[in-house]
Structure formats: structure tokens, C-alpha cells
Short mmCIF file of C-alpha atoms in Angstrom, two decimals:
data_model
loop_
_atom_site.label_atom_id
_atom_site.label_comp_id
_atom_site.label_asym_id
_atom_site.label_seq_id
_atom_site.Cartn_x
_atom_site.Cartn_y
_atom_site.Cartn_z
CA UNK A 1 -61.05 139.73 -76.48
CA UNK A 2 -60.06 139.54 -72.82
CA UNK A 3 -59.14 135.89 -73.11
CA UNK A 4 -56.98 136.67 -76.14
CA UNK A 5 -55.13 139.35 -74.20
CA UNK A 6 -54.60 137.01 -71.29
CA UNK A 7 -53.40 134.18 -73.48
CA UNK A 8 -50.83 136.47 -75.07
CA UNK A 9 -49.74 137.60 -71.62
CA UNK A 10 -49.44 134.00 -70.49
CA UNK A 11 -47.16 133.31 -73.45
CA UNK A 12 -44.71 135.82 -72.00
CA UNK A 13 -44.67 133.73 -68.86
CA UNK A 14 -44.33 130.36 -70.54
CA UNK A 15 -41.93 131.06 -73.40
CA UNK A 16 -38.82 131.69 -71.27
CA UNK A 17 -39.38 128.38 -69.49
CA UNK A 18 -40.05 126.64 -72.77
CA UNK A 19 -36.75 127.96 -74.08
CA UNK A 20 -34.90 126.24 -71.26
CA UNK A 21 -36.77 123.00 -71.91
CA UNK A 22 -35.91 123.16 -75.60
CA UNK A 23 -32.25 123.87 -74.94
CA UNK A 24 -32.10 120.86 -72.67
CA UNK A 25 -33.30 118.73 -75.58
CA UNK A 26 -31.02 120.31 -78.18
CA UNK A 27 -27.91 118.55 -79.36
CA UNK A 28 -24.53 120.11 -78.61
CA UNK A 29 -23.83 120.69 -82.31
CA UNK A 30 -27.06 122.54 -82.76
CA UNK A 31 -26.22 124.89 -79.88
CA UNK A 32 -22.73 125.48 -81.21
CA UNK A 33 -24.14 126.37 -84.63
CA UNK A 34 -27.20 128.46 -83.84
CA UNK A 35 -26.96 129.33 -80.16
CA UNK A 36 -30.08 129.03 -78.03
CA UNK A 37 -33.19 129.06 -80.18
CA UNK A 38 -36.76 127.87 -80.02
CA UNK A 39 -36.19 125.80 -83.15
CA UNK A 40 -32.97 123.81 -82.80
CA UNK A 41 -31.79 122.00 -85.91
CA UNK A 42 -31.45 118.75 -84.03
CA UNK A 43 -33.13 117.30 -80.96
CA UNK A 44 -31.30 114.93 -78.72
CA UNK A 45 -31.65 113.21 -75.39
CA UNK A 46 -27.90 113.30 -74.81
CA UNK A 47 -28.16 115.72 -71.90
CA UNK A 48 -30.50 113.50 -69.94
CA UNK A 49 -28.52 110.35 -70.76
CA UNK A 50 -25.44 112.15 -69.57
CA UNK A 51 -27.18 113.00 -66.31
CA UNK A 52 -28.21 109.40 -65.70
CA UNK A 53 -24.68 108.19 -66.32
CA UNK A 54 -22.55 110.65 -64.39
CA UNK A 55 -24.92 112.15 -61.90
CA UNK A 56 -23.91 110.66 -58.54
CA UNK A 57 -23.61 114.16 -57.10
CA UNK A 58 -26.97 115.06 -58.53
CA UNK A 59 -28.64 111.94 -57.14
CA UNK A 60 -27.09 112.70 -53.79
CA UNK A 61 -28.33 116.27 -53.83
CA UNK A 62 -31.76 115.13 -54.94
CA UNK A 63 -32.07 112.75 -52.01
CA UNK A 64 -30.81 115.35 -49.53
CA UNK A 65 -33.21 117.97 -50.85
CA UNK A 66 -36.21 115.65 -50.81
CA UNK A 67 -35.34 114.46 -47.32
CA UNK A 68 -35.07 117.84 -45.70
CA UNK A 69 -37.99 119.30 -47.63
CA UNK A 70 -40.34 116.61 -46.34
CA UNK A 71 -38.96 116.31 -42.81
CA UNK A 72 -38.72 120.07 -42.43
CA UNK A 73 -42.24 120.70 -43.67
CA UNK A 74 -43.81 118.04 -41.45
CA UNK A 75 -41.97 119.17 -38.33
CA UNK A 76 -42.61 122.78 -39.14
CA UNK A 77 -46.34 122.30 -39.64
CA UNK A 78 -46.59 120.34 -36.40
CA UNK A 79 -44.83 122.99 -34.31
CA UNK A 80 -46.46 125.99 -35.98
CA UNK A 81 -50.01 124.65 -35.83
CA UNK A 82 -49.67 123.88 -32.12
CA UNK A 83 -48.27 127.36 -31.54
CA UNK A 84 -51.14 128.85 -33.53
CA UNK A 85 -53.67 126.81 -31.56
CA UNK A 86 -52.37 128.21 -28.29
CA UNK A 87 -52.42 131.77 -29.64
CA UNK A 88 -56.02 131.31 -30.76
CA UNK A 89 -57.26 130.36 -27.27
CA UNK A 90 -59.10 133.21 -25.59
CA UNK A 91 -58.65 131.62 -22.15
CA UNK A 92 -54.86 131.67 -22.44
CA UNK A 93 -53.66 134.76 -20.50
CA UNK A 94 -50.27 135.30 -22.18
CA UNK A 95 -51.89 135.24 -25.63
CA UNK A 96 -51.42 138.93 -26.41
CA UNK A 97 -47.83 138.97 -25.23
CA UNK A 98 -46.85 135.85 -27.14
CA UNK A 99 -48.52 137.08 -30.32
CA UNK A 100 -46.58 140.29 -30.14
CA UNK A 101 -43.39 138.32 -29.44
CA UNK A 102 -43.94 136.38 -32.64
CA UNK A 103 -45.10 139.39 -34.63
CA UNK A 104 -42.08 141.45 -33.64
CA UNK A 105 -39.70 139.03 -35.38
CA UNK A 106 -41.51 139.90 -38.59
CA UNK A 107 -40.76 143.58 -38.21
CA UNK A 108 -37.28 143.48 -36.85
CA UNK A 109 -34.39 141.07 -37.14
CA UNK A 110 -30.70 141.10 -36.45
CA UNK A 111 -29.91 140.26 -40.02
CA UNK A 112 -27.61 137.83 -41.69
CA UNK A 113 -24.47 138.08 -39.61
CA UNK A 114 -25.87 137.50 -36.11
CA UNK A 115 -27.84 134.48 -37.27
CA UNK A 116 -24.75 133.13 -39.01
CA UNK A 117 -22.68 133.49 -35.86
CA UNK A 118 -25.42 131.94 -33.75
CA UNK A 119 -25.87 128.96 -36.05
CA UNK A 120 -22.18 128.28 -36.53
CA UNK A 121 -20.51 129.22 -33.30
CA UNK A 122 -23.10 128.44 -30.65
CA UNK A 123 -25.46 125.91 -32.17
CA UNK A 124 -22.87 124.21 -34.42
CA UNK A 125 -25.40 123.59 -37.13
CA UNK A 126 -23.07 124.24 -40.06
CA UNK A 127 -22.35 121.27 -42.29
CA UNK A 128 -25.20 119.25 -40.81
CA UNK A 129 -28.58 118.42 -42.27
CA UNK A 130 -30.22 120.26 -39.36
CA UNK A 131 -29.29 123.66 -40.74
CA UNK A 132 -31.99 123.12 -43.38
CA UNK A 133 -34.63 122.16 -40.83
CA UNK A 134 -34.19 123.88 -37.48
CA UNK A 135 -33.61 127.62 -38.11
CA UNK A 136 -36.57 127.77 -40.51
CA UNK A 137 -38.86 125.66 -38.32
CA UNK A 138 -41.15 128.48 -37.19
CA UNK A 139 -42.06 131.48 -39.29
CA UNK A 140 -43.98 134.15 -37.43
CA UNK A 141 -45.90 135.12 -40.54
CA UNK A 142 -47.26 131.60 -41.07
CA UNK A 143 -48.05 131.21 -37.37
CA UNK A 144 -50.18 134.35 -37.50
CA UNK A 145 -51.94 133.18 -40.65
CA UNK A 146 -52.67 129.84 -39.01
CA UNK A 147 -53.91 131.53 -35.85
CA UNK A 148 -56.26 133.77 -37.83
CA UNK A 149 -57.42 130.69 -39.68
CA UNK A 150 -58.32 128.89 -36.45
CA UNK A 151 -60.02 131.99 -35.06
CA UNK A 152 -62.18 132.56 -38.12
CA UNK A 153 -63.14 129.00 -39.00
CA UNK A 154 -63.60 127.36 -35.60
CA UNK A 155 -66.10 128.96 -33.22
CA UNK A 156 -65.10 129.34 -29.57
CA UNK A 157 -68.23 127.56 -28.42
CA UNK A 158 -66.87 124.38 -29.95
CA UNK A 159 -63.85 124.56 -27.65
CA UNK A 160 -66.00 125.35 -24.64
CA UNK A 161 -68.25 122.38 -25.34
CA UNK A 162 -65.24 120.10 -25.64
CA UNK A 163 -63.83 121.32 -22.35
CA UNK A 164 -67.13 120.65 -20.60
CA UNK A 165 -67.00 117.14 -22.02
CA UNK A 166 -63.66 116.75 -20.28
CA UNK A 167 -61.30 117.03 -23.25
CA UNK A 168 -57.84 118.42 -22.60
CA UNK A 169 -56.02 120.74 -25.00
CA UNK A 170 -54.19 118.00 -26.77
CA UNK A 171 -57.36 116.05 -27.48
CA UNK A 172 -59.08 119.21 -28.71
CA UNK A 173 -56.17 119.95 -30.98
CA UNK A 174 -56.06 116.46 -32.50
CA UNK A 175 -59.77 115.69 -32.65
CA UNK A 176 -61.31 119.09 -33.43
CA UNK A 177 -58.77 121.52 -34.78
CA UNK A 178 -56.75 119.34 -37.13
CA UNK A 179 -59.71 117.93 -39.10
CA UNK A 180 -61.17 121.43 -39.59
CA UNK A 181 -57.85 122.84 -40.49
CA UNK A 182 -56.93 121.14 -43.74
CA UNK A 183 -57.07 124.12 -46.08
CA UNK A 184 -54.85 126.17 -43.79
CA UNK A 185 -52.33 123.39 -43.36
CA UNK A 186 -52.27 122.66 -47.08
CA UNK A 187 -51.56 126.29 -47.97
CA UNK A 188 -48.83 126.74 -45.40
CA UNK A 189 -47.52 123.30 -46.28
CA UNK A 190 -47.20 124.29 -49.92
CA UNK A 191 -45.36 127.50 -49.01
CA UNK A 192 -43.08 125.49 -46.78
CA UNK A 193 -42.33 122.86 -49.41
CA UNK A 194 -41.63 125.50 -52.04
CA UNK A 195 -39.40 127.58 -49.78
CA UNK A 196 -37.38 124.62 -48.64
CA UNK A 197 -37.05 123.11 -52.07
CA UNK A 198 -35.94 126.41 -53.59
CA UNK A 199 -33.58 127.43 -50.85
CA UNK A 200 -30.12 127.63 -52.35
CA UNK A 201 -28.77 130.25 -49.97
CA UNK A 202 -28.58 128.14 -46.80
CA UNK A 203 -26.59 125.53 -48.67
CA UNK A 204 -24.22 128.12 -50.08
CA UNK A 205 -23.67 129.77 -46.71
CA UNK A 206 -23.33 126.84 -44.36
CA UNK A 207 -22.50 123.66 -46.26
CA UNK A 208 -19.00 122.58 -47.23
CA UNK A 209 -19.47 118.83 -47.25
CA UNK A 210 -20.28 117.83 -50.87
CA UNK A 211 -22.53 115.02 -49.64
CA UNK A 212 -24.91 117.55 -48.12
CA UNK A 213 -25.15 120.09 -50.94
CA UNK A 214 -28.78 120.58 -51.93
CA UNK A 215 -29.94 120.62 -55.52
CA UNK A 216 -30.45 124.36 -55.89
CA UNK A 217 -27.09 125.23 -54.39
CA UNK A 218 -25.41 122.80 -56.72
CA UNK A 219 -27.12 124.38 -59.70
CA UNK A 220 -26.00 127.78 -58.54
CA UNK A 221 -22.40 126.59 -58.10
CA UNK A 222 -22.22 125.04 -61.55
CA UNK A 223 -23.54 128.21 -63.15
CA UNK A 224 -21.17 130.44 -61.18
CA UNK A 225 -18.08 128.38 -61.95
CA UNK A 226 -18.73 128.29 -65.67
CA UNK A 227 -19.31 132.02 -65.84
CA UNK A 228 -16.21 132.67 -63.79
CA UNK A 229 -14.01 130.68 -66.14
CA UNK A 230 -15.55 132.21 -69.23
CA UNK A 231 -15.15 135.74 -67.99
CA UNK A 232 -11.53 135.22 -67.08
CA UNK A 233 -10.24 134.26 -70.47
CA UNK A 234 -6.62 134.13 -69.31
CA UNK A 235 -7.48 131.60 -66.68
CA UNK A 236 -9.46 129.56 -69.17
CA UNK A 237 -6.38 129.25 -71.37
CA UNK A 238 -4.28 127.67 -68.65
CA UNK A 239 -4.19 123.91 -68.32
CA UNK A 240 -6.17 124.04 -65.11
CA UNK A 241 -8.85 126.20 -66.67
CA UNK A 242 -9.23 123.90 -69.64
CA UNK A 243 -9.41 120.89 -67.38
CA UNK A 244 -12.16 122.54 -65.33
CA UNK A 245 -14.11 123.53 -68.41
CA UNK A 246 -13.99 119.99 -69.72
CA UNK A 247 -15.25 118.56 -66.46
CA UNK A 248 -18.22 120.95 -66.46
CA UNK A 249 -21.53 119.74 -67.79
CA UNK A 250 -22.40 120.90 -71.30
CA UNK A 251 -24.92 123.69 -71.72
CA UNK A 252 -27.78 121.38 -72.53
CA UNK A 253 -26.92 119.25 -69.51
CA UNK A 254 -27.09 122.33 -67.32
CA UNK A 255 -30.51 123.12 -68.67
CA UNK A 256 -31.51 119.50 -68.08
CA UNK A 257 -30.45 119.78 -64.43
CA UNK A 258 -32.53 122.93 -64.19
CA UNK A 259 -35.54 121.10 -65.56
CA UNK A 260 -35.27 118.22 -63.13
CA UNK A 261 -34.91 120.72 -60.31
CA UNK A 262 -38.10 122.49 -61.34
CA UNK A 263 -40.40 119.63 -62.28
CA UNK A 264 -41.20 118.30 -58.77
CA UNK A 265 -42.31 121.68 -57.52
CA UNK A 266 -44.50 122.35 -60.55
CA UNK A 267 -46.15 118.99 -60.04
CA UNK A 268 -46.74 119.71 -56.39
CA UNK A 269 -48.71 122.88 -57.14
CA UNK A 270 -51.90 121.54 -58.81
CA UNK A 271 -52.07 119.07 -55.97
CA UNK A 272 -52.44 121.90 -53.49
CA UNK A 273 -54.29 124.35 -55.72
CA UNK A 274 -57.72 123.40 -54.41
CA UNK A 275 -56.86 124.68 -50.96
CA UNK A 276 -54.48 127.36 -52.04
CA UNK A 277 -56.81 130.22 -53.01
CA UNK A 278 -58.95 129.67 -49.93
CA UNK A 279 -55.88 129.68 -47.73
CA UNK A 280 -54.65 132.89 -49.34
CA UNK A 281 -57.87 134.75 -48.61
CA UNK A 282 -57.74 133.72 -44.98
CA UNK A 283 -54.13 134.80 -44.77
CA UNK A 284 -55.03 138.23 -46.04
CA UNK A 285 -57.30 138.94 -43.09
CA UNK A 286 -55.40 141.31 -40.91
CA UNK A 287 -53.67 139.98 -37.84
CA UNK B 1 -48.79 146.60 -58.29
CA UNK B 2 -50.60 148.29 -61.15
CA UNK B 3 -49.85 145.31 -63.39
CA UNK B 4 -50.98 142.81 -60.77
CA UNK B 5 -54.29 144.54 -60.11
CA UNK B 6 -55.13 144.89 -63.79
CA UNK B 7 -54.20 141.27 -64.40
CA UNK B 8 -56.47 140.15 -61.61
CA UNK B 9 -59.31 142.32 -62.96
CA UNK B 10 -58.92 140.73 -66.37
CA UNK B 11 -58.77 137.23 -64.92
CA UNK B 12 -61.93 137.96 -62.97
CA UNK B 13 -63.76 138.87 -66.18
CA UNK B 14 -63.11 135.51 -67.80
CA UNK B 15 -66.30 133.54 -68.28
CA UNK B 16 -64.78 130.17 -68.92
CA UNK B 17 -63.90 128.70 -65.52
CA UNK B 18 -61.55 126.17 -67.07
CA UNK B 19 -59.51 128.72 -69.00
CA UNK B 20 -59.33 130.93 -65.92
CA UNK B 21 -57.93 128.08 -63.88
CA UNK B 22 -55.34 127.11 -66.48
CA UNK B 23 -54.22 130.71 -66.92
CA UNK B 24 -53.97 131.23 -63.16
CA UNK B 25 -51.75 128.20 -62.88
CA UNK B 26 -49.55 129.50 -65.66
CA UNK B 27 -49.25 132.99 -64.23
CA UNK B 28 -48.39 131.78 -60.76
CA UNK B 29 -45.78 129.30 -62.00
CA UNK B 30 -42.71 131.56 -61.93
CA UNK B 31 -43.40 132.32 -58.29
CA UNK B 32 -42.52 128.75 -57.42
CA UNK B 33 -39.19 128.78 -59.21
CA UNK B 34 -36.03 129.43 -57.27
CA UNK B 35 -33.88 132.41 -58.15
CA UNK B 36 -31.18 130.04 -59.28
CA UNK B 37 -33.50 128.65 -61.90
CA UNK B 38 -34.60 132.16 -62.85
CA UNK B 39 -30.99 133.18 -63.29
CA UNK B 40 -30.48 130.31 -65.71
CA UNK B 41 -33.59 131.30 -67.65
CA UNK B 42 -32.24 134.85 -67.87
CA UNK B 43 -28.88 133.47 -68.91
CA UNK B 44 -30.54 131.63 -71.80
CA UNK B 45 -31.61 135.03 -73.10
CA UNK B 46 -28.55 137.12 -72.31
CA UNK B 47 -25.64 134.74 -72.81
CA UNK B 48 -22.98 136.33 -75.01
CA UNK B 49 -22.36 133.48 -77.41
CA UNK B 50 -25.66 131.67 -77.53
CA UNK B 51 -28.25 133.92 -75.94
CA UNK B 52 -31.56 134.33 -77.67
CA UNK B 53 -31.49 138.12 -77.41
CA UNK B 54 -28.14 138.31 -79.15
CA UNK B 55 -29.31 135.88 -81.82
CA UNK B 56 -32.30 138.09 -82.55
CA UNK B 57 -30.14 141.23 -82.60
CA UNK B 58 -27.80 139.56 -85.06
CA UNK B 59 -30.66 138.57 -87.32
CA UNK B 60 -31.77 142.19 -87.36
CA UNK B 61 -28.27 143.25 -88.30
CA UNK B 62 -27.03 144.64 -84.99
CA UNK B 63 -23.88 143.56 -83.23
CA UNK B 64 -23.78 141.17 -80.29
CA UNK B 65 -23.71 142.66 -76.80
CA UNK B 66 -21.97 141.30 -73.76
CA UNK B 67 -24.95 141.98 -71.53
CA UNK B 68 -23.24 140.87 -68.37
CA UNK B 69 -20.67 143.64 -68.84
CA UNK B 70 -22.99 146.54 -69.61
CA UNK B 71 -24.31 148.47 -66.67
CA UNK B 72 -27.00 150.64 -68.16
CA UNK B 73 -29.41 147.84 -69.03
CA UNK B 74 -29.42 146.09 -65.69
CA UNK B 75 -31.92 148.18 -63.75
CA UNK B 76 -34.40 147.45 -66.54
CA UNK B 77 -33.56 143.74 -66.65
CA UNK B 78 -33.97 143.36 -62.89
CA UNK B 79 -37.33 145.12 -62.88
CA UNK B 80 -38.53 142.92 -65.74
CA UNK B 81 -37.35 139.72 -64.09
CA UNK B 82 -38.95 140.69 -60.80
CA UNK B 83 -42.24 141.48 -62.51
CA UNK B 84 -42.14 138.22 -64.45
CA UNK B 85 -41.65 136.27 -61.26
CA UNK B 86 -44.14 137.94 -58.96
CA UNK B 87 -46.98 139.58 -60.90
CA UNK B 88 -48.94 136.36 -61.30
CA UNK B 89 -48.80 135.57 -57.62
CA UNK B 90 -49.97 139.03 -56.53
CA UNK B 91 -52.72 138.85 -59.12
CA UNK B 92 -53.97 135.61 -57.61
CA UNK B 93 -53.89 137.15 -54.14
CA UNK B 94 -55.97 140.08 -55.39
CA UNK B 95 -58.24 137.72 -57.27
CA UNK B 96 -58.90 135.84 -54.04
CA UNK B 97 -60.12 139.03 -52.40
CA UNK B 98 -62.11 140.07 -55.48
CA UNK B 99 -64.03 136.80 -55.30
CA UNK B 100 -65.10 137.67 -51.76
CA UNK B 101 -66.88 140.85 -52.93
CA UNK B 102 -70.63 140.38 -52.82
CA UNK B 103 -72.35 139.96 -56.20
CA UNK B 104 -75.09 142.36 -55.11
CA UNK B 105 -72.88 145.38 -55.63
CA UNK B 106 -72.38 144.48 -59.27
CA UNK B 107 -76.05 143.72 -59.82
CA UNK B 108 -76.98 147.10 -58.37
CA UNK B 109 -74.36 148.77 -60.54
CA UNK B 110 -75.64 147.07 -63.69
CA UNK B 111 -79.17 148.26 -62.92
CA UNK B 112 -77.78 151.77 -62.56
CA UNK B 113 -76.25 151.36 -66.00
CA UNK B 114 -72.58 151.12 -65.12
CA UNK B 115 -70.30 149.54 -67.69
CA UNK B 116 -67.51 147.07 -66.90
CA UNK B 117 -64.86 149.75 -66.55
CA UNK B 118 -66.97 151.78 -64.15
CA UNK B 119 -67.72 148.65 -62.13
CA UNK B 120 -64.04 147.91 -61.82
CA UNK B 121 -63.17 151.47 -60.88
CA UNK B 122 -65.98 152.14 -58.40
CA UNK B 123 -66.54 148.70 -56.87
CA UNK B 124 -63.63 146.33 -57.28
CA UNK B 125 -60.72 148.69 -56.68
CA UNK B 126 -62.16 150.30 -53.52
CA UNK B 127 -62.69 146.80 -52.14
CA UNK B 128 -59.10 145.88 -52.84
CA UNK B 129 -57.81 148.87 -50.91
CA UNK B 130 -57.25 147.08 -47.59
CA UNK B 131 -55.29 144.37 -49.34
CA UNK B 132 -53.22 146.88 -51.27
CA UNK B 133 -52.50 148.88 -48.12
CA UNK B 134 -51.31 145.86 -46.16
CA UNK B 135 -49.05 144.75 -48.99
CA UNK B 136 -47.76 148.32 -49.29
CA UNK B 137 -46.91 148.58 -45.59
CA UNK B 138 -45.05 145.30 -45.67
CA UNK B 139 -43.16 146.20 -48.82
CA UNK B 140 -42.12 149.60 -47.51
CA UNK B 141 -40.35 147.82 -44.67
CA UNK B 142 -38.61 145.76 -47.28
CA UNK B 143 -37.33 148.70 -49.34
CA UNK B 144 -33.92 148.36 -47.79
CA UNK B 145 -34.14 144.61 -47.99
CA UNK B 146 -33.58 143.91 -51.66
CA UNK B 147 -34.38 140.42 -52.83
CA UNK B 148 -30.99 138.83 -52.24
CA UNK B 149 -31.58 136.04 -54.73
CA UNK B 150 -32.56 138.46 -57.46
CA UNK B 151 -29.55 140.70 -57.04
CA UNK B 152 -27.04 137.98 -56.37
CA UNK B 153 -27.85 135.20 -58.80
CA UNK B 154 -29.40 136.93 -61.77
CA UNK B 155 -26.44 139.25 -62.55
CA UNK B 156 -24.20 136.27 -61.63
CA UNK B 157 -22.44 138.19 -58.83
CA UNK B 158 -20.52 140.08 -61.47
CA UNK B 159 -18.08 142.74 -60.27
CA UNK B 160 -18.57 144.95 -63.30
CA UNK B 161 -22.25 145.29 -62.46
CA UNK B 162 -21.92 146.12 -58.75
CA UNK B 163 -22.59 149.85 -59.22
CA UNK B 164 -26.10 149.08 -60.47
CA UNK B 165 -26.85 145.72 -58.83
CA UNK B 166 -25.29 145.85 -55.38
CA UNK B 167 -27.94 146.14 -52.64
CA UNK B 168 -27.39 146.16 -48.89
CA UNK B 169 -27.98 142.42 -48.65
CA UNK B 170 -25.40 141.50 -51.25
CA UNK B 171 -23.01 143.99 -49.68
CA UNK B 172 -23.47 142.37 -46.27
CA UNK B 173 -22.94 138.93 -47.73
CA UNK B 174 -19.79 140.03 -49.50
CA UNK B 175 -18.40 141.82 -46.45
CA UNK B 176 -18.87 138.67 -44.44
CA UNK B 177 -17.84 135.84 -46.75
CA UNK B 178 -15.50 137.45 -49.24
CA UNK B 179 -13.96 140.46 -47.52
CA UNK B 180 -14.20 138.89 -44.05
CA UNK B 181 -15.23 142.17 -42.48
CA UNK B 182 -17.66 140.87 -39.88
CA UNK B 183 -17.97 144.12 -37.94
CA UNK B 184 -18.93 146.10 -41.03
CA UNK B 185 -21.40 143.45 -42.12
CA UNK B 186 -23.12 143.36 -38.73
CA UNK B 187 -23.35 147.12 -38.62
CA UNK B 188 -24.85 147.27 -42.10
CA UNK B 189 -27.35 144.57 -41.17
CA UNK B 190 -28.45 146.31 -38.00
CA UNK B 191 -28.73 149.63 -39.79
CA UNK B 192 -30.93 147.98 -42.41
CA UNK B 193 -33.19 146.42 -39.77
CA UNK B 194 -33.57 149.62 -37.78
CA UNK B 195 -34.40 151.75 -40.81
CA UNK B 196 -36.85 149.13 -42.10
CA UNK B 197 -38.53 148.98 -38.70
CA UNK B 198 -38.91 152.74 -38.50
CA UNK B 199 -40.28 152.86 -42.05
CA UNK B 200 -42.96 150.26 -41.30
CA UNK B 201 -44.02 152.07 -38.14
CA UNK B 202 -44.16 155.40 -39.96
CA UNK B 203 -46.19 154.10 -42.91
CA UNK B 204 -48.56 152.38 -40.54
CA UNK B 205 -48.97 155.61 -38.60
CA UNK B 206 -49.67 157.62 -41.75
CA UNK B 207 -52.21 155.06 -42.92
CA UNK B 208 -53.74 155.15 -39.45
CA UNK B 209 -54.17 158.92 -39.72
CA UNK B 210 -55.79 158.83 -43.14
CA UNK B 211 -58.10 155.87 -42.65
CA UNK B 212 -57.76 153.86 -39.43
CA UNK B 213 -59.53 150.74 -40.68
CA UNK B 214 -56.76 150.04 -43.18
CA UNK B 215 -53.88 150.11 -40.71
CA UNK B 216 -52.31 146.85 -39.64
CA UNK B 217 -51.86 147.52 -35.94
#
């Protein structure tokens, strides 16, 4: 009875996604005739073939996105776990102050405009790959989760013993903390990968150079442009409008791009799932 | 929140471990999709010419609607989309804390003759209270911080819909990039941060008064 209810509920989650998958495999004629349906009259691989043929921009975006997702996550985990290690040390006098310093950024921020001005005018990060990596390097929330994780899973006596044996902080961090820390790192790593992969906003705000446009931003741009042309019928009738419409990917191709943008992240999840629930519980312990 | 808690209660009652795992994965899936992707999923339903919703309406003998031009439906659409995306994730978070509740409570309750519903009401939900309070405090701070992605991409940044879909974040973005009014945008952003900050502090204080152990700081 309960499982039946849950299976029905899960259908509500899956069906919308399935619809997109099916559209991506529908032929253009079928869409023109029946619109988007779960049962297209004709299946075709045309959309994906089209992508393989014409998708230099897509390949480019794919590579960019993969590159900054991986680099960003690795750097971010390295910096945040070291920060968390320091905050977890009872013998470190500025611990309370630094924790509050980090925590405060969670409660209060200048907002979009000051960070935009800082990134563009003073740090000159716009139109570089670094905009995807540096500003999002440290998240206070994750640092606090990681710190709590260290505090709850690794007893202080372990650190004390190591210090007596003559280990310095760096050795302790590498030899003791990191091996005991996998579930925490995996959870935060997953969050990091997902956030970076799905971030379309940074690309939209800071990137002009087409070689650096990430996948999600590109998807967003395609969708926006098509809607803009369609909603401005007068513009669509002009020669320029028609030309633009023709150069746009067909509807099934758009859905196909969506699918290839989603698949990597969905495959990443089961990989992390083992650690995920454990990591979540730890994160829920109050700071 | 109500939906998420009940979903996690139901998931907890599943006996088959395998089914529970598969269902959890399914429910959490939308959380990992970007808003861009979500907006395209929504578009597949609401598109004027091809959308599934319009197709169904036509089959039933109603006329097609241009959903992206009609204001009154959007609050409902946005709530639905948001629930679709996040309920599964919150349910898994709650489920994680349910699994940390000691079995002994339930055994004692069964001996006392409590049924499943009573167990959920008197044991599980009280245990979830800390979790719910923390999430509540954090979300109160975010009241003025609408989900930018949700409000920007899903209605396709459509001028007709601004009266029902424009939140402070989209307004700030528009002031800055489109209208080029940097001063106004900064002011709006600061205002939003200050009010959010005060709200978090106030909620925390109220929670502190009622039951100190649930407060965050």
C-alpha cells in the first residue's frame, strides 16, 4: 500500500524528465504534427546526429564545463578541508573568532552588485576561466559542515598523541585527518560538483567570449533566443529573424542538448550515494 | 515542508531496502538538475504550440492557452516547480535524521500498543523538530532572497509576467544589466541583506525563548 503510493509519487518526478528524453528522440515531423507527447508517431536519432555534426560550440562548452568543475572542486576541497581542520583544533586560539568570521558571511552579504564590481573592476576575473573557480572556492556553510565532521568523528586525543610523537599540523592533516574524512569529503565534493556543473548564472553574468561559455549558460541562451523571436512575431517575419530561426537548433535538438547536459550529473550521484546520507546527517548537527 | 516530512515518513516505512534506495534516488534526482534544465522541462509542458498541457486540453475540447502570457497561473506553477525540485531532497535529509532515532522508542511504543500513525506523531515528528527548526531559521532569512534561477529562467524572463514573477533578485539583476542603474541595484541588494539578517536574528531569538536547545546560536 505504502510502496504503491510512493511509486505513484515517483512517477510524478520521473515523467516530466521522460517527456524531455522522448522529445529528444522524436522526429521533427512527429513534433510538427502532434506536438510534444509521450507517444510520438516516429522515433529518430536525427537530433543526436545533428549534435555530433554541428556541435563545435557544444563540444567547447562541454570541455570548459568539465575542466572547471573538476579543477574547481579539487581546489575547493583542498582549501576548505584545511580551513576546517584549523577551525577544529582546540589549541588554536583564534578559533572562535575565525569561525564567526566564516559564519557571518552566511548570514549577511553585500549582494550581487558589490561582488560583480569587485570581480570585474578590481580582480579582473571577467571573461577568464578563473571566474568559475576562484569566487566560489570557499563556502562558509561547507567549511562549517566539514569542521563539525572533524570534531565529531576524530577524537582530540588522537591529535594529542600525534603531537607527542612529533608530528606537525601538516603531517597530522595528511596522515590522520584525510583518511578518516572520506565521507565528509565525498558529500561536500558531490555538492561542489553539482553546483559548479549546474551554474549557468556566472557564465551569463561574466562571460562574453564564446570559447568560454559553459554548457548550462549556452542552453539558457538558446532557449531565451528562441522564445524571444517567437514572442516577437514582427521580428520573426523580417529577414534577419527568419535567418536566426533557421540557424537555431530544432526542438528535438534542444532537448537532446538538455539530455547530454543532465546525464553526467545523474551518473555522478549513485557514485557518491554511499557517503551522501551519512554526510548529510553530520551536516545537520548544529554548528 | 509538510510534503517533505510525510514523504520521508512513508519512505521510512518501506520494508524492502532495495525499493527504498531506488525511490530515494528518483526523488532526489530533480535536486541535481540546473534551473535551466528545469525551465526546459517546464517548457515542454507549457509551450504554446507543442506543449503537453495544451495537447491534453485540446483533446478534452478546451482551447489552447498561451501560458507564458497569462499571469494568474504563474504563482501556482512556480510553487509546483519548486516543490517538484526540492521535496525529494528535504525528504532525504529528514530521513537521515529519522534513521538516527533509537529503535528502542518504537519497541516501547509497540508494547504500549501504539499504531504506526501514533508512532509517527509521538516519536518521529518530535525527534525531527531540531532539524525542522534549523531549516526554518535558514529559510526565513531567505524569504527576501527568492531563488533567482526559478524566477528568472522558468518564466523565461518574460515582461508580461513580471507583476507575478519579479522578485528582488531578478529586479536587482535587471537594474544592473538591462537598465544600467547600478546605484538602485546596490541599494536594493543591501536592503535585502539587512532585512534578511534581521529576520534570521529575530527568528533565532524567538526560538531561543521558546525552547533554547533548538536555537542555532
